[in-house]
mmCIF file of C-alpha atoms and ligand atoms in Angstrom:
data_model
loop_
_atom_site.group_PDB
_atom_site.id
_atom_site.type_symbol
_atom_site.label_atom_id
_atom_site.label_comp_id
_atom_site.label_asym_id
_atom_site.label_seq_id
_atom_site.Cartn_x
_atom_site.Cartn_y
_atom_site.Cartn_z
ATOM 1 C CA MET H 297 4.714 0.460 21.808
ATOM 2 C CA ILE H 298 2.710 2.246 19.200
ATOM 3 C CA ILE H 299 4.185 2.194 15.805
ATOM 4 C CA SER H 300 3.875 5.685 14.234
ATOM 5 C CA GLY H 301 3.596 5.578 10.586
ATOM 6 C CA LYS H 302 3.413 9.093 10.584
ATOM 7 C CA GLU H 303 6.977 9.703 12.332
ATOM 8 C CA LEU H 304 8.556 6.799 10.523
ATOM 9 C CA SER H 305 7.423 8.120 7.013
ATOM 10 C CA ALA H 306 8.537 11.577 7.844
ATOM 11 C CA ARG H 307 12.094 10.323 8.556
ATOM 12 C CA LEU H 308 12.223 8.261 5.435
ATOM 13 C CA LYS H 309 10.662 11.114 3.305
ATOM 14 C CA ALA H 310 13.289 13.330 4.613
ATOM 15 C CA GLU H 311 16.041 10.857 3.697
ATOM 16 C CA MET H 312 14.588 10.460 0.247
ATOM 17 C CA ALA H 313 14.557 14.277 -0.246
ATOM 18 C CA GLU H 314 18.357 14.290 0.339
ATOM 19 C CA ARG H 315 18.719 11.736 -2.423
ATOM 20 C CA VAL H 316 16.470 13.288 -4.981
ATOM 21 C CA ALA H 317 18.130 16.584 -4.448
ATOM 22 C CA THR H 318 21.219 14.944 -6.127
ATOM 23 C CA PHE H 319 19.394 13.879 -9.023
ATOM 24 C CA PRO H 320 19.150 17.048 -11.185
ATOM 25 C CA GLU H 321 23.044 17.009 -11.166
ATOM 26 C CA LYS H 322 23.452 13.232 -11.720
ATOM 27 C CA TYR H 323 20.588 12.616 -14.138
ATOM 28 C CA GLY H 324 19.232 15.910 -15.251
ATOM 29 C CA ARG H 325 15.801 15.876 -13.736
ATOM 30 C CA VAL H 326 13.767 14.493 -10.742
ATOM 31 C CA PRO H 327 11.282 11.644 -10.984
ATOM 32 C CA HIS H 328 7.898 12.408 -12.282
ATOM 33 C CA LEU H 329 4.886 10.541 -10.672
ATOM 34 C CA VAL H 330 1.406 11.122 -12.725
ATOM 35 C CA VAL H 331 -1.666 10.323 -10.615
ATOM 36 C CA VAL H 332 -4.958 9.974 -12.493
ATOM 37 C CA LEU H 333 -8.176 10.685 -10.294
ATOM 38 C CA VAL H 334 -11.566 9.715 -12.012
ATOM 39 C CA GLY H 335 -14.672 11.561 -10.508
ATOM 40 C CA ASP H 336 -14.799 13.319 -7.182
ATOM 41 C CA ASP H 337 -15.173 10.543 -4.357
ATOM 42 C CA PRO H 338 -13.925 12.288 -1.265
ATOM 43 C CA ALA H 339 -11.879 9.475 0.067
ATOM 44 C CA SER H 340 -10.068 9.204 -3.372
ATOM 45 C CA VAL H 341 -9.579 13.070 -3.476
ATOM 46 C CA SER H 342 -8.069 12.881 -0.063
ATOM 47 C CA TYR H 343 -5.618 10.110 -0.935
ATOM 48 C CA VAL H 344 -4.520 11.919 -4.274
ATOM 49 C CA THR H 345 -3.877 15.177 -2.232
ATOM 50 C CA GLY H 346 -1.815 13.143 0.214
ATOM 51 C CA LYS H 347 0.167 11.725 -2.746
ATOM 52 C CA ALA H 348 0.876 15.166 -4.070
ATOM 53 C CA LYS H 349 1.923 16.576 -0.577
ATOM 54 C CA ALA H 350 4.094 13.835 -0.091
ATOM 55 C CA SER H 351 5.913 14.026 -3.596
ATOM 56 C CA GLU H 352 6.487 17.890 -2.775
ATOM 57 C CA VAL H 353 8.119 17.016 0.358
ATOM 58 C CA VAL H 354 10.398 14.350 -1.400
ATOM 59 C CA GLY H 355 11.094 16.742 -4.240
ATOM 60 C CA ILE H 356 9.273 14.345 -6.836
ATOM 61 C CA ARG H 357 7.398 16.083 -9.638
ATOM 62 C CA ASN H 358 3.614 15.477 -9.231
ATOM 63 C CA THR H 359 1.117 15.753 -11.831
ATOM 64 C CA THR H 360 -2.414 14.983 -10.952
ATOM 65 C CA ILE H 361 -4.820 14.615 -13.836
ATOM 66 C CA ARG H 362 -8.384 14.837 -12.999
ATOM 67 C CA LYS H 363 -11.055 13.324 -15.300
ATOM 68 C CA PRO H 364 -14.891 13.229 -14.886
ATOM 69 C CA ASP H 365 -16.620 9.909 -13.817
ATOM 70 C CA THR H 366 -18.271 9.978 -17.365
ATOM 71 C CA ILE H 367 -14.981 9.237 -18.881
ATOM 72 C CA THR H 368 -15.152 5.996 -21.104
ATOM 73 C CA GLU H 369 -13.010 3.074 -20.450
ATOM 74 C CA GLU H 370 -11.576 3.400 -24.016
ATOM 75 C CA GLU H 371 -10.646 7.109 -23.172
ATOM 76 C CA LEU H 372 -9.022 6.320 -19.746
ATOM 77 C CA LEU H 373 -7.022 3.289 -21.487
ATOM 78 C CA GLY H 374 -5.973 5.864 -24.340
ATOM 79 C CA LEU H 375 -4.658 8.386 -21.570
ATOM 80 C CA ILE H 376 -2.709 5.428 -19.897
ATOM 81 C CA ARG H 377 -1.010 4.477 -23.313
ATOM 82 C CA GLN H 378 -0.183 8.172 -23.879
ATOM 83 C CA LEU H 379 1.575 8.361 -20.465
ATOM 84 C CA ASN H 380 3.400 5.169 -21.270
ATOM 85 C CA GLU H 381 4.751 6.410 -24.237
ATOM 86 C CA ASP H 382 5.881 9.893 -22.475
ATOM 87 C CA ASP H 383 9.617 9.575 -21.652
ATOM 88 C CA THR H 384 9.121 12.393 -18.952
ATOM 89 C CA VAL H 385 6.931 10.051 -16.928
ATOM 90 C CA ASP H 386 8.479 7.563 -14.482
ATOM 91 C CA GLY H 387 5.364 6.425 -12.405
ATOM 92 C CA ILE H 388 1.730 6.100 -13.396
ATOM 93 C CA LEU H 389 -0.846 5.675 -10.588
ATOM 94 C CA VAL H 390 -4.769 5.484 -11.401
ATOM 95 C CA GLN H 391 -6.513 5.954 -8.122
ATOM 96 C CA LEU H 392 -8.925 3.178 -7.276
ATOM 97 C CA PRO H 393 -11.662 2.271 -7.029
ATOM 98 C CA LEU H 394 -12.927 3.346 -10.391
ATOM 99 C CA PRO H 395 -16.599 4.028 -11.665
ATOM 100 C CA LYS H 396 -18.303 0.547 -12.281
ATOM 101 C CA HIS H 397 -18.212 0.953 -16.254
ATOM 102 C CA ILE H 398 -14.528 0.892 -16.139
ATOM 103 C CA SER H 399 -12.517 -2.492 -15.744
ATOM 104 C CA GLU H 400 -9.800 -1.973 -13.019
ATOM 105 C CA ALA H 401 -8.096 -5.040 -14.273
ATOM 106 C CA LYS H 402 -8.089 -3.695 -17.901
ATOM 107 C CA VAL H 403 -6.633 -0.373 -16.300
ATOM 108 C CA ILE H 404 -4.082 -2.016 -14.391
ATOM 109 C CA GLU H 405 -2.734 -4.393 -16.901
ATOM 110 C CA THR H 406 -2.534 -1.338 -19.469
ATOM 111 C CA ILE H 407 -0.155 0.684 -17.226
ATOM 112 C CA ALA H 408 3.381 -0.169 -18.330
ATOM 113 C CA ARG H 409 4.958 -2.795 -16.048
ATOM 114 C CA GLU H 410 8.022 -0.668 -15.493
ATOM 115 C CA LYS H 411 6.035 2.544 -14.460
ATOM 116 C CA ASP H 412 3.564 0.526 -12.409
ATOM 117 C CA VAL H 413 4.313 2.391 -8.832
ATOM 118 C CA ASP H 414 1.643 0.641 -7.126
ATOM 119 C CA GLY H 415 3.043 -2.793 -7.898
ATOM 120 C CA PHE H 416 -0.374 -4.274 -9.084
ATOM 121 C CA HIS H 417 0.395 -5.184 -12.825
ATOM 122 C CA PRO H 418 0.074 -8.863 -13.310
ATOM 123 C CA LEU H 419 3.611 -9.147 -14.321
ATOM 124 C CA ASN H 420 4.761 -7.535 -11.002
ATOM 125 C CA VAL H 421 2.570 -9.881 -9.107
ATOM 126 C CA ALA H 422 3.810 -12.795 -10.827
ATOM 127 C CA ALA H 423 7.260 -11.616 -10.360
ATOM 128 C CA LEU H 424 6.522 -11.152 -6.581
ATOM 129 C CA TRP H 425 5.393 -14.591 -6.083
ATOM 130 C CA GLN H 426 8.149 -15.987 -8.169
ATOM 131 C CA LYS H 427 10.847 -14.211 -5.985
ATOM 132 C CA GLN H 428 11.949 -12.174 -9.020
ATOM 133 C CA PRO H 429 12.847 -8.558 -9.051
ATOM 134 C CA CYS H 430 9.579 -6.500 -9.108
ATOM 135 C CA VAL H 431 7.825 -3.241 -7.459
ATOM 136 C CA LEU H 432 6.426 -4.260 -4.379
ATOM 137 C CA PRO H 433 3.052 -3.140 -3.546
ATOM 138 C CA CYS H 434 3.063 -0.098 -1.259
ATOM 139 C CA THR H 435 0.819 -1.005 1.555
ATOM 140 C CA PRO H 436 2.463 -4.513 2.264
ATOM 141 C CA LYS H 437 5.985 -3.126 1.807
ATOM 142 C CA GLY H 438 5.152 -0.519 4.270
ATOM 143 C CA ILE H 439 3.925 -2.998 6.856
ATOM 144 C CA ILE H 440 7.145 -5.094 6.390
ATOM 145 C CA ARG H 441 9.085 -1.873 6.997
ATOM 146 C CA MET H 442 7.038 -1.075 9.997
ATOM 147 C CA LEU H 443 7.698 -4.442 11.799
ATOM 148 C CA LYS H 444 11.374 -4.409 11.162
ATOM 149 C CA THR H 445 11.858 -0.899 12.384
ATOM 150 C CA ALA H 446 9.977 -1.666 15.539
ATOM 151 C CA GLY H 447 12.445 -4.441 16.027
ATOM 152 C CA VAL H 448 9.797 -7.278 15.564
ATOM 153 C CA GLN H 449 11.481 -10.742 14.870
ATOM 154 C CA ILE H 450 9.471 -12.007 11.776
ATOM 155 C CA SER H 451 11.492 -15.117 10.978
ATOM 156 C CA GLY H 452 10.223 -18.327 12.592
ATOM 157 C CA LYS H 453 7.134 -16.402 14.159
ATOM 158 C CA ARG H 454 3.432 -17.331 13.536
ATOM 159 C CA ALA H 455 1.824 -14.912 11.384
ATOM 160 C CA VAL H 456 -2.102 -14.545 10.911
ATOM 161 C CA VAL H 457 -3.271 -12.253 8.083
ATOM 162 C CA ILE H 458 -7.031 -11.637 8.201
ATOM 163 C CA GLY H 459 -8.041 -10.772 4.712
ATOM 164 C CA ARG H 460 -7.016 -12.279 1.181
ATOM 165 C CA SER H 461 -7.269 -9.163 -1.212
ATOM 166 C CA ASN H 462 -4.759 -8.719 -4.072
ATOM 167 C CA ILE H 463 -3.743 -5.324 -2.742
ATOM 168 C CA VAL H 464 -3.331 -6.172 0.780
ATOM 169 C CA GLY H 465 -3.849 -9.546 2.347
ATOM 170 C CA LEU H 466 -2.211 -11.632 -0.071
ATOM 171 C CA PRO H 467 0.796 -9.860 -0.716
ATOM 172 C CA VAL H 468 1.386 -9.088 2.988
ATOM 173 C CA ALA H 469 1.178 -12.921 3.532
ATOM 174 C CA LYS H 470 3.773 -13.367 0.742
ATOM 175 C CA LEU H 471 6.123 -10.902 2.182
ATOM 176 C CA LEU H 472 5.891 -12.427 5.728
ATOM 177 C CA LEU H 473 6.570 -15.789 4.218
ATOM 178 C CA ASP H 474 9.546 -14.388 2.510
ATOM 179 C CA GLU H 475 10.791 -13.291 5.663
ATOM 180 C CA ASN H 476 10.263 -16.929 6.964
ATOM 181 C CA ALA H 477 7.176 -16.514 9.193
ATOM 182 C CA THR H 478 4.840 -19.334 9.174
ATOM 183 C CA VAL H 479 1.763 -17.660 7.798
ATOM 184 C CA THR H 480 -1.976 -18.511 8.012
ATOM 185 C CA ILE H 481 -4.488 -16.330 5.614
ATOM 186 C CA ALA H 482 -7.905 -15.956 7.109
ATOM 187 C CA HIS H 483 -11.029 -14.791 5.492
ATOM 188 C CA SER H 484 -14.863 -14.341 5.931
ATOM 189 C CA ARG H 485 -15.147 -18.417 5.547
ATOM 190 C CA THR H 486 -12.802 -19.017 8.379
ATOM 191 C CA GLU H 487 -14.051 -20.743 11.146
ATOM 192 C CA ASP H 488 -13.718 -19.950 14.721
ATOM 193 C CA LEU H 489 -11.364 -17.088 13.740
ATOM 194 C CA PRO H 490 -10.662 -16.096 17.765
ATOM 195 C CA SER H 491 -8.877 -19.381 18.150
ATOM 196 C CA LEU H 492 -6.686 -18.768 15.246
ATOM 197 C CA THR H 493 -5.830 -15.070 16.086
ATOM 198 C CA ARG H 494 -4.969 -15.813 19.432
ATOM 199 C CA GLN H 495 -2.074 -18.143 18.352
ATOM 200 C CA ALA H 496 -0.756 -15.277 16.287
ATOM 201 C CA GLU H 497 2.527 -13.707 17.398
ATOM 202 C CA ILE H 498 2.044 -11.225 14.402
ATOM 203 C CA LEU H 499 -1.325 -10.299 13.486
ATOM 204 C CA VAL H 500 -2.124 -8.251 10.082
ATOM 205 C CA VAL H 501 -5.874 -7.466 9.820
ATOM 206 C CA ALA H 502 -7.195 -5.934 6.496
ATOM 207 C CA ILE H 503 -10.889 -6.386 6.517
ATOM 208 C CA GLY H 504 -12.606 -3.006 6.417
ATOM 209 C CA ARG H 505 -14.952 -3.393 9.577
ATOM 210 C CA PRO H 506 -14.612 -0.981 12.342
ATOM 211 C CA LYS H 507 -13.095 -2.341 15.626
ATOM 212 C CA PHE H 508 -13.680 -5.721 14.375
ATOM 213 C CA VAL H 509 -10.801 -7.391 16.220
ATOM 214 C CA THR H 510 -11.474 -7.303 19.965
ATOM 215 C CA ALA H 511 -9.247 -7.781 23.046
ATOM 216 C CA ASP H 512 -10.309 -11.434 23.493
ATOM 217 C CA MET H 513 -8.944 -12.449 20.055
ATOM 218 C CA VAL H 514 -5.488 -11.182 20.816
ATOM 219 C CA SER H 515 -2.874 -12.739 23.003
ATOM 220 C CA GLU H 516 -0.486 -10.781 25.183
ATOM 221 C CA GLY H 517 2.658 -9.810 23.532
ATOM 222 C CA THR H 518 1.164 -10.030 19.855
ATOM 223 C CA ALA H 519 2.527 -7.585 17.214
ATOM 224 C CA VAL H 520 -0.627 -6.062 15.863
ATOM 225 C CA ILE H 521 -0.836 -4.210 12.468
ATOM 226 C CA ASP H 522 -4.019 -2.737 11.518
ATOM 227 C CA VAL H 523 -4.532 -1.848 7.921
ATOM 228 C CA GLY H 524 -8.224 -0.999 7.991
ATOM 229 C CA VAL H 525 -9.687 2.449 7.290
ATOM 230 C CA ASN H 526 -13.235 2.968 8.490
ATOM 231 C CA ARG H 527 -15.575 5.293 9.999
ATOM 232 C CA ASP H 528 -16.432 4.717 13.659
ATOM 233 C CA PRO H 529 -20.252 4.255 13.661
ATOM 234 C CA GLU H 530 -20.695 6.113 17.001
ATOM 235 C CA THR H 531 -18.054 9.166 16.645
ATOM 236 C CA GLY H 532 -17.751 9.192 12.830
ATOM 237 C CA LYS H 533 -14.091 9.420 13.271
ATOM 238 C CA LEU H 534 -11.628 7.278 11.435
ATOM 239 C CA CYS H 535 -10.723 4.230 12.958
ATOM 240 C CA GLY H 536 -9.188 0.923 12.181
ATOM 241 C CA ASP H 537 -10.282 -2.692 12.022
ATOM 242 C CA VAL H 538 -8.892 -3.299 15.496
ATOM 243 C CA ASP H 539 -10.407 -2.128 18.845
ATOM 244 C CA PHE H 540 -7.148 -0.060 19.519
ATOM 245 C CA ALA H 541 -8.206 1.124 23.356
ATOM 246 C CA SER H 542 -8.608 -2.537 24.524
ATOM 247 C CA ILE H 543 -5.967 -4.158 22.507
ATOM 248 C CA GLU H 544 -2.937 -1.676 22.965
ATOM 249 C CA PRO H 545 -2.284 -2.744 26.486
ATOM 250 C CA LYS H 546 -1.715 -6.423 25.358
ATOM 251 C CA ALA H 547 0.000 -5.864 22.353
ATOM 252 C CA SER H 548 3.911 -5.786 21.996
ATOM 253 C CA VAL H 549 3.562 -3.337 19.186
ATOM 254 C CA ILE H 550 0.481 -1.769 17.503
ATOM 255 C CA THR H 551 -0.267 0.540 14.491
ATOM 256 C CA PRO H 552 -2.932 3.265 15.026
ATOM 257 C CA VAL H 553 -5.599 4.372 12.782
ATOM 258 C CA PRO H 554 -4.963 7.014 11.380
ATOM 259 C CA GLY H 555 -1.256 7.705 11.372
ATOM 260 C CA GLY H 556 -0.120 4.173 10.876
ATOM 261 C CA VAL H 557 -0.169 1.995 7.942
ATOM 262 C CA GLY H 558 -1.641 4.959 5.831
ATOM 263 C CA PRO H 559 1.360 7.162 5.792
ATOM 264 C CA MET H 560 3.795 4.520 5.303
ATOM 265 C CA THR H 561 1.727 3.263 2.153
ATOM 266 C CA ILE H 562 2.362 6.765 0.451
ATOM 267 C CA CYS H 563 6.046 6.897 1.872
ATOM 268 C CA CYS H 564 6.451 3.392 -0.167
ATOM 269 C CA LEU H 565 4.895 4.838 -3.227
ATOM 270 C CA MET H 566 7.399 7.555 -3.204
ATOM 271 C CA GLU H 567 10.188 4.964 -2.792
ATOM 272 C CA ASN H 568 8.715 3.041 -5.675
ATOM 273 C CA THR H 569 8.719 6.126 -7.966
ATOM 274 C CA ILE H 570 12.422 6.576 -7.223
ATOM 275 C CA GLU H 571 12.997 3.039 -7.964
ATOM 276 C CA CYS H 572 11.102 3.068 -11.321
ATOM 277 C CA PHE H 573 12.979 6.502 -12.177
ATOM 278 C CA LEU H 574 16.466 4.907 -11.417
ATOM 279 C CA ALA H 575 15.828 1.773 -13.274
ATOM 280 C CA LYS H 576 15.102 3.908 -16.385
ATOM 281 C CA VAL H 577 17.893 6.664 -16.048
ATOM 282 C CA ALA H 578 20.529 4.567 -14.241
ATOM 283 C CA PRO H 579 19.970 0.945 -14.840
ATOM 284 C CA LYS H 580 23.051 -0.276 -13.049
ATOM 285 C CA ALA H 581 22.620 2.153 -10.228
HETATM 286 P P1 NAP L 188 -11.385 -6.114 0.487
HETATM 287 O O1 NAP L 188 -10.856 -6.263 -0.711
HETATM 288 O O2 NAP L 188 -12.627 -5.763 0.798
HETATM 289 O O3 NAP L 188 -10.975 -7.507 1.329
HETATM 290 C C1 NAP L 188 -11.468 -7.761 2.574
HETATM 291 C C2 NAP L 188 -10.945 -8.975 3.217
HETATM 292 O O4 NAP L 188 -11.722 -9.227 4.424
HETATM 293 C C3 NAP L 188 -11.576 -10.148 2.249
HETATM 294 O O5 NAP L 188 -10.687 -10.907 1.947
HETATM 295 C C4 NAP L 188 -12.676 -10.977 3.157
HETATM 296 O O6 NAP L 188 -12.787 -12.293 2.894
HETATM 297 C C5 NAP L 188 -12.342 -10.522 4.680
HETATM 298 N N1 NAP L 188 -13.302 -10.454 5.470
HETATM 299 C C6 NAP L 188 -14.439 -9.758 5.344
HETATM 300 N N2 NAP L 188 -15.304 -10.085 6.561
HETATM 301 C C7 NAP L 188 -14.595 -10.891 7.157
HETATM 302 C C8 NAP L 188 -14.874 -11.677 8.534
HETATM 303 N N3 NAP L 188 -15.985 -11.207 9.187
HETATM 304 N N4 NAP L 188 -14.076 -12.335 8.966
HETATM 305 C C9 NAP L 188 -12.605 -12.687 8.382
HETATM 306 N N5 NAP L 188 -12.444 -11.937 7.107
HETATM 307 C C10 NAP L 188 -13.279 -11.197 6.662
HETATM 308 O O7 NAP L 188 -10.610 -4.950 1.456
HETATM 309 P P2 NAP L 188 -9.088 -4.512 1.053
HETATM 310 O O8 NAP L 188 -8.978 -3.763 -0.179
HETATM 311 O O9 NAP L 188 -7.974 -5.644 1.357
HETATM 312 O O10 NAP L 188 -8.783 -3.363 2.312
HETATM 313 C C11 NAP L 188 -9.007 -3.898 3.621
HETATM 314 C C12 NAP L 188 -8.960 -2.640 4.534
HETATM 315 O O11 NAP L 188 -7.680 -2.006 4.278
HETATM 316 C C13 NAP L 188 -10.140 -1.610 4.027
HETATM 317 O O12 NAP L 188 -10.624 -0.928 5.152
HETATM 318 C C14 NAP L 188 -9.191 -0.736 3.156
HETATM 319 O O13 NAP L 188 -9.687 0.637 3.336
HETATM 320 C C15 NAP L 188 -7.878 -0.686 4.027
HETATM 321 N N6 NAP L 188 -6.817 -0.339 3.173
HETATM 322 C C16 NAP L 188 -5.830 0.556 3.883
HETATM 323 C C17 NAP L 188 -4.849 0.961 3.305
HETATM 324 C C18 NAP L 188 -3.960 1.842 3.706
HETATM 325 O O14 NAP L 188 -2.956 2.266 2.943
HETATM 326 N N7 NAP L 188 -4.072 2.226 4.987
HETATM 327 C C19 NAP L 188 -4.361 0.424 1.863
HETATM 328 C C20 NAP L 188 -5.316 -0.599 1.225
HETATM 329 C C21 NAP L 188 -6.608 -0.695 1.965
HETATM 330 P P3 NAP L 188 -13.351 -12.819 1.717
HETATM 331 O O15 NAP L 188 -12.061 -12.989 0.771
HETATM 332 O O16 NAP L 188 -13.642 -14.357 2.274
HETATM 333 O O17 NAP L 188 -14.423 -12.130 1.183
#
């Protein structure tokens, strides 16, 4: 079974739109997401456009602020501080990656925690690892939602996550652990990766290498989540980290690229923006 992130996110966005439509009467306005884009990297422009389109569908106010890649770190941090102070702004997202002269860590920690819709702020990350209330990072949140919607039992299962980045691998592993899976995190130094992945009942791949995971690395009946977004060197088309064509017949469920984890990430961003808005305007709601 192919888990379509496109279809699931369309359904969830329609449900959110119905909810958001009631907000002006209840709270006097709709949630407001501000996305800051530095430079004109085509992939970043496309991600930011996707976020603006999703906001439109859900009925969230979206402001995209574009800055040239010559902006200084201090100017960008100043802009973020202004947005932190602005009461009409509920969520702030600075599109990554940033030019080399700007510290991503400084940018992330300057965004007010309560407006951190990406869930990247150190206090949000700490809260996640301490099982405290927090904004969950969008991609890991979307992955758990997809597994649950597809009816995959997580509790008690052997999960293998390939990749240990702060934005995907580590938080996915934590969320799977919180769902009572037994989790192994693999990375570039892992020895004999295929023998490890063959033991996985749930396999999440977040590496960033086209078709890296081949059919011999996956056992029959595994639930496969492909987070990677790459260009196929042969066709130039978008592809994942998993060789979809050869693994799909073996997997119990599998996510496609494009149309899998990507749309769910944006969907969860919408959800996080609504959560940040409600925490402000209706703290007990
Ligand atoms: P990243 O920060 O570059 O991390 C890549 C991870 O893969 C690292 O932990 C690295 O191990 C591991 N790795 C690299 N080569 C490996 C190998 N040969 N064997 C085993 N592990 C290996 O990347 P990321 O930000 O997590 O993103 C991963 C992919 O997901 C990218 O394609 C990105 O575009 C995509 N992505 C998609 C979404 C979405 O919404 N669909 C969101 C975020 C990211 P070490 O730690 O040892 O270096």
